[in-house]
Amino acid sequence: QVQLVESGGGLVQAGGSLRLSCAASGITFRTNAMGWYRQAPGKQRELVAAILSGGSTNYADSVKGRFTISRDNAKNTVYLGMNSLKPEDTAVYYCNTNLGTRTYWGQGTQVTVSS
């Protein structure tokens, strides 16, 4: 059974930093691409960052230079480091992976950035 468990969200002032973690189980983590998505109230869920099994990364234009996705294959964990946070980064952040034709999501962690 695939499980993704996010942690690390919270309330932070604009300009601050947070690091999100997503612990994965039920998959061969080192061979899976992992992603972070976010969904703000009234908006569609959007891709924030992704990391392939080989370590290649890609980012949404809105977070380039501020966010860093990384992975620790020994811990089956993917991270999202977020710096210079802005109020528009406020959203529920979800961890994501695919296995075969199925897509899996974590329960989400709330990030709130106050101005």
Coordinates of N, CA and C in Angstrom, one line a residue:
Q1 N 0.8 -1.2 0.0 CA 0.0 0.0 0.0 C 0.9 1.2 0.0
V2 N 0.6 2.1 -1.0 CA 1.4 3.3 -1.1 C 0.9 4.4 -0.1
Q3 N 1.8 4.9 0.7 CA 1.5 6.0 1.6 C 2.5 7.2 1.4
L4 N 2.0 8.4 1.4 CA 2.8 9.6 1.4 C 2.3 10.4 2.6
V5 N 3.2 10.8 3.4 CA 2.9 11.6 4.6 C 3.7 12.8 4.7
E6 N 3.0 14.0 4.5 CA 3.7 15.3 4.5 C 3.8 15.8 5.9
S7 N 4.7 16.7 6.2 CA 4.9 17.4 7.4 C 5.7 18.6 7.2
G8 N 5.6 19.5 8.1 CA 6.5 20.7 8.1 C 5.8 22.0 7.7
G9 N 4.5 22.0 7.4 CA 3.8 23.2 7.1 C 3.6 24.0 8.4
G10 N 3.1 25.2 8.2 CA 2.8 26.1 9.3 C 2.6 27.5 8.9
L11 N 2.6 28.4 9.8 CA 2.4 29.9 9.6 C 3.7 30.6 9.7
V12 N 4.0 31.4 8.7 CA 5.3 32.1 8.6 C 5.0 33.5 8.0
Q13 N 5.9 34.4 8.4 CA 5.7 35.8 7.9 C 6.4 35.8 6.5
A14 N 5.9 36.8 5.7 CA 6.5 37.0 4.4 C 8.0 37.2 4.5
G15 N 8.8 36.5 3.6 CA 10.2 36.6 3.7 C 10.8 35.4 4.4
G16 N 10.0 34.7 5.1 CA 10.5 33.6 5.9 C 10.7 32.3 5.2
S17 N 11.0 31.3 5.9 CA 11.4 30.0 5.3 C 10.7 28.8 6.0
L18 N 10.4 27.8 5.2 CA 9.9 26.5 5.8 C 10.5 25.4 5.0
R19 N 10.6 24.2 5.6 CA 11.0 23.0 4.8 C 9.9 21.9 5.0
L20 N 9.3 21.5 3.9 CA 8.4 20.4 4.0 C 9.0 19.1 3.7
S21 N 8.5 18.1 4.4 CA 9.0 16.7 4.2 C 7.8 15.8 3.8
C22 N 8.2 14.8 3.0 CA 7.2 13.8 2.6 C 7.8 12.4 2.7
A23 N 7.4 11.6 3.6 CA 7.9 10.3 3.8 C 7.0 9.3 3.0
A24 N 7.7 8.5 2.2 CA 7.0 7.6 1.3 C 7.2 6.1 1.8
S25 N 6.1 5.3 1.6 CA 6.2 3.9 1.8 C 5.4 3.2 0.8
G26 N 5.7 1.9 0.6 CA 5.0 1.1 -0.4 C 5.4 1.2 -1.8
I27 N 6.5 1.9 -2.0 CA 7.1 2.1 -3.4 C 8.6 1.9 -3.3
T28 N 9.2 1.6 -4.4 CA 10.6 1.5 -4.5 C 11.1 3.0 -4.7
F29 N 11.3 3.7 -3.6 CA 11.4 5.1 -3.6 C 12.5 5.6 -4.6
R30 N 13.6 4.9 -4.6 CA 14.8 5.4 -5.4 C 14.5 5.5 -6.9
T31 N 13.5 4.7 -7.3 CA 13.2 4.6 -8.8 C 12.0 5.5 -9.2
N32 N 11.4 6.1 -8.2 CA 10.2 6.9 -8.5 C 10.5 8.4 -8.5
A33 N 9.9 9.0 -9.6 CA 9.9 10.5 -9.6 C 8.9 11.0 -8.5
M34 N 9.2 12.1 -7.9 CA 8.4 12.6 -6.8 C 8.1 14.1 -7.1
G35 N 6.9 14.5 -6.7 CA 6.5 15.9 -6.9 C 5.8 16.6 -5.7
W36 N 5.9 17.9 -5.7 CA 5.2 18.7 -4.8 C 4.2 19.5 -5.6
Y37 N 2.9 19.5 -5.2 CA 1.9 20.3 -5.8 C 1.3 21.2 -4.7
R38 N 0.6 22.2 -5.1 CA -0.1 23.1 -4.1 C -1.5 23.5 -4.6
Q39 N -2.4 23.7 -3.7 CA -3.7 24.2 -4.1 C -4.2 25.3 -3.1
A40 N -4.3 26.5 -3.7 CA -4.8 27.6 -2.9 C -6.4 27.6 -3.0
P41 N -7.0 28.2 -2.0 CA -8.5 28.3 -2.0 C -9.0 28.9 -3.3
G42 N -10.0 28.2 -3.9 CA -10.6 28.6 -5.2 C -9.7 28.4 -6.4
K43 N -8.6 27.8 -6.3 CA -7.7 27.6 -7.4 C -7.4 26.1 -7.7
Q44 N -7.0 25.9 -8.9 CA -6.6 24.5 -9.2 C -5.3 24.1 -8.6
R45 N -5.2 22.8 -8.4 CA -3.9 22.3 -7.9 C -2.9 22.5 -9.0
E46 N -1.7 22.9 -8.6 CA -0.6 23.2 -9.6 C 0.7 22.5 -9.1
L47 N 1.5 22.2 -10.1 CA 2.8 21.6 -9.8 C 3.7 22.7 -9.4
V48 N 4.4 22.4 -8.3 CA 5.4 23.4 -7.7 C 6.8 22.9 -8.1
A49 N 7.1 21.7 -7.9 CA 8.4 21.2 -8.2 C 8.4 19.6 -8.3
A50 N 9.3 19.1 -9.1 CA 9.4 17.7 -9.3 C 10.9 17.3 -9.3
I51 N 11.1 16.0 -8.9 CA 12.5 15.5 -8.9 C 12.4 14.1 -9.4
L52 N 13.3 13.8 -10.4 CA 13.3 12.5 -11.0 C 14.2 11.5 -10.2
S53 N 14.1 10.3 -10.5 CA 14.9 9.3 -9.8 C 16.4 9.6 -9.9
G54 N 16.8 10.2 -11.0 CA 18.3 10.5 -11.1 C 18.7 11.8 -10.5
G55 N 17.7 12.5 -10.0 CA 18.0 13.8 -9.3 C 17.7 15.0 -10.1
S56 N 17.3 14.9 -11.4 CA 17.0 16.1 -12.2 C 15.7 16.7 -11.6
T57 N 15.7 18.0 -11.6 CA 14.6 18.8 -11.0 C 13.9 19.7 -12.0
N58 N 12.7 20.1 -11.8 CA 12.1 21.2 -12.5 C 11.1 21.9 -11.6
Y59 N 10.9 23.2 -11.8 CA 10.2 24.1 -10.9 C 9.1 24.9 -11.7
A60 N 8.1 25.3 -11.0 CA 7.2 26.3 -11.6 C 7.9 27.6 -11.6
D61 N 7.6 28.4 -12.6 CA 8.3 29.7 -12.8 C 8.1 30.5 -11.5
S62 N 7.0 30.4 -10.9 CA 6.7 31.3 -9.7 C 7.5 31.0 -8.5
V63 N 8.2 29.8 -8.5 CA 9.0 29.5 -7.3 C 10.5 29.3 -7.6
K64 N 10.9 29.4 -8.9 CA 12.3 29.3 -9.3 C 13.1 30.3 -8.5
G65 N 14.2 29.8 -8.0 CA 15.2 30.6 -7.2 C 14.8 30.8 -5.8
R66 N 13.6 30.3 -5.4 CA 13.2 30.4 -4.0 C 13.0 29.1 -3.3
F67 N 12.5 28.1 -4.1 CA 12.2 26.8 -3.6 C 13.3 25.8 -4.1
T68 N 13.5 24.7 -3.3 CA 14.4 23.7 -3.7 C 13.9 22.3 -3.3
I69 N 13.7 21.5 -4.3 CA 13.3 20.1 -4.0 C 14.5 19.2 -4.0
S70 N 14.4 18.3 -3.0 CA 15.6 17.3 -2.9 C 15.0 16.0 -2.4
R71 N 15.8 15.0 -2.4 CA 15.4 13.7 -2.0 C 16.5 13.0 -1.2
D72 N 16.1 12.1 -0.3 CA 17.0 11.3 0.5 C 16.5 9.9 0.3
N73 N 17.2 9.1 -0.6 CA 16.7 7.8 -0.9 C 16.9 6.8 0.3
A74 N 17.8 7.1 1.1 CA 18.1 6.3 2.3 C 16.9 6.4 3.3
K75 N 16.2 7.5 3.3 CA 15.1 7.8 4.2 C 13.8 7.7 3.5
N76 N 13.8 7.4 2.2 CA 12.5 7.4 1.5 C 11.7 8.7 1.7
T77 N 12.4 9.8 1.6 CA 11.8 11.1 1.9 C 12.2 12.1 0.8
V78 N 11.2 12.9 0.5 CA 11.4 14.1 -0.4 C 11.2 15.3 0.3
Y79 N 11.9 16.4 0.0 CA 11.8 17.6 0.8 C 11.5 18.8 -0.2
L80 N 10.9 19.8 0.4 CA 10.7 21.1 -0.4 C 11.2 22.2 0.5
G81 N 12.3 22.8 0.2 CA 12.8 23.9 1.0 C 12.2 25.2 0.3
M82 N 11.7 26.0 1.2 CA 11.0 27.2 0.7 C 11.6 28.4 1.4
N83 N 12.2 29.3 0.6 CA 12.7 30.6 1.1 C 12.0 31.8 0.5
S84 N 12.2 32.9 1.1 CA 11.6 34.2 0.6 C 10.1 34.0 0.3
L85 N 9.4 33.4 1.3 CA 8.0 33.1 1.1 C 7.2 34.3 0.9
K86 N 6.2 34.2 0.1 CA 5.3 35.3 -0.2 C 3.8 34.9 0.2
P87 N 3.0 35.9 0.4 CA 1.6 35.6 0.7 C 0.9 34.7 -0.3
E88 N 1.3 34.9 -1.6 CA 0.7 34.1 -2.7 C 1.2 32.6 -2.7
D89 N 2.1 32.3 -1.8 CA 2.5 30.9 -1.6 C 1.6 30.2 -0.7
T90 N 0.7 30.9 -0.1 CA -0.3 30.2 0.8 C -1.1 29.2 0.1
A91 N -1.1 28.0 0.6 CA -1.8 26.9 0.0 C -1.7 25.6 0.8
V92 N -2.4 24.6 0.5 CA -2.2 23.3 1.0 C -1.2 22.6 0.0
Y93 N -0.1 22.1 0.5 CA 1.0 21.5 -0.3 C 0.8 20.0 -0.2
Y94 N 0.9 19.3 -1.4 CA 0.7 17.9 -1.5 C 1.9 17.2 -2.1
C95 N 2.3 16.1 -1.6 CA 3.3 15.2 -2.1 C 2.6 14.3 -3.1
N96 N 3.3 13.9 -4.2 CA 2.7 13.2 -5.3 C 3.7 12.2 -5.9
T97 N 3.2 11.0 -6.2 CA 4.0 10.1 -7.1 C 3.1 9.2 -7.9
N98 N 3.7 8.6 -8.9 CA 2.9 7.7 -9.7 C 3.5 6.3 -9.6
L99 N 2.6 5.3 -9.7 CA 3.1 3.9 -9.7 C 2.2 3.2 -10.8
G100 N 2.9 2.9 -11.9 CA 2.1 2.3 -13.0 C 1.2 3.4 -13.5
T101 N -0.1 3.1 -13.6 CA -1.1 4.1 -14.1 C -1.8 4.8 -13.0
R102 N -1.4 4.6 -11.7 CA -2.0 5.2 -10.6 C -1.2 6.4 -10.1
T103 N -2.0 7.4 -9.6 CA -1.4 8.6 -9.0 C -1.7 8.6 -7.5
Y104 N -0.7 8.9 -6.7 CA -0.9 8.9 -5.3 C -0.6 10.2 -4.7
W105 N -1.4 10.6 -3.7 CA -1.3 11.9 -3.0 C -1.2 11.7 -1.5
G106 N -0.5 12.6 -0.9 CA -0.5 12.6 0.5 C -1.7 13.4 1.0
Q107 N -1.8 13.6 2.3 CA -3.0 14.2 2.9 C -2.9 15.8 2.8
G108 N -1.7 16.2 2.5 CA -1.5 17.7 2.4 C -1.0 18.3 3.7
T109 N -0.3 19.4 3.6 CA 0.1 20.2 4.8 C -0.1 21.7 4.4
Q110 N -0.7 22.4 5.4 CA -1.0 23.8 5.1 C 0.2 24.7 5.3
V111 N 0.4 25.6 4.4 CA 1.4 26.6 4.5 C 0.7 27.9 4.4
T112 N 0.8 28.8 5.4 CA 0.2 30.1 5.4 C 1.3 31.1 5.6
V113 N 1.3 32.1 4.6 CA 2.3 33.2 4.7 C 1.6 34.5 4.9
S114 N 1.9 35.1 6.0 CA 1.3 36.4 6.4 C 2.1 37.5 5.9
S115 N 1.4 38.6 5.5 CA 2.0 39.8 5.0 C 2.4 40.8 6.0

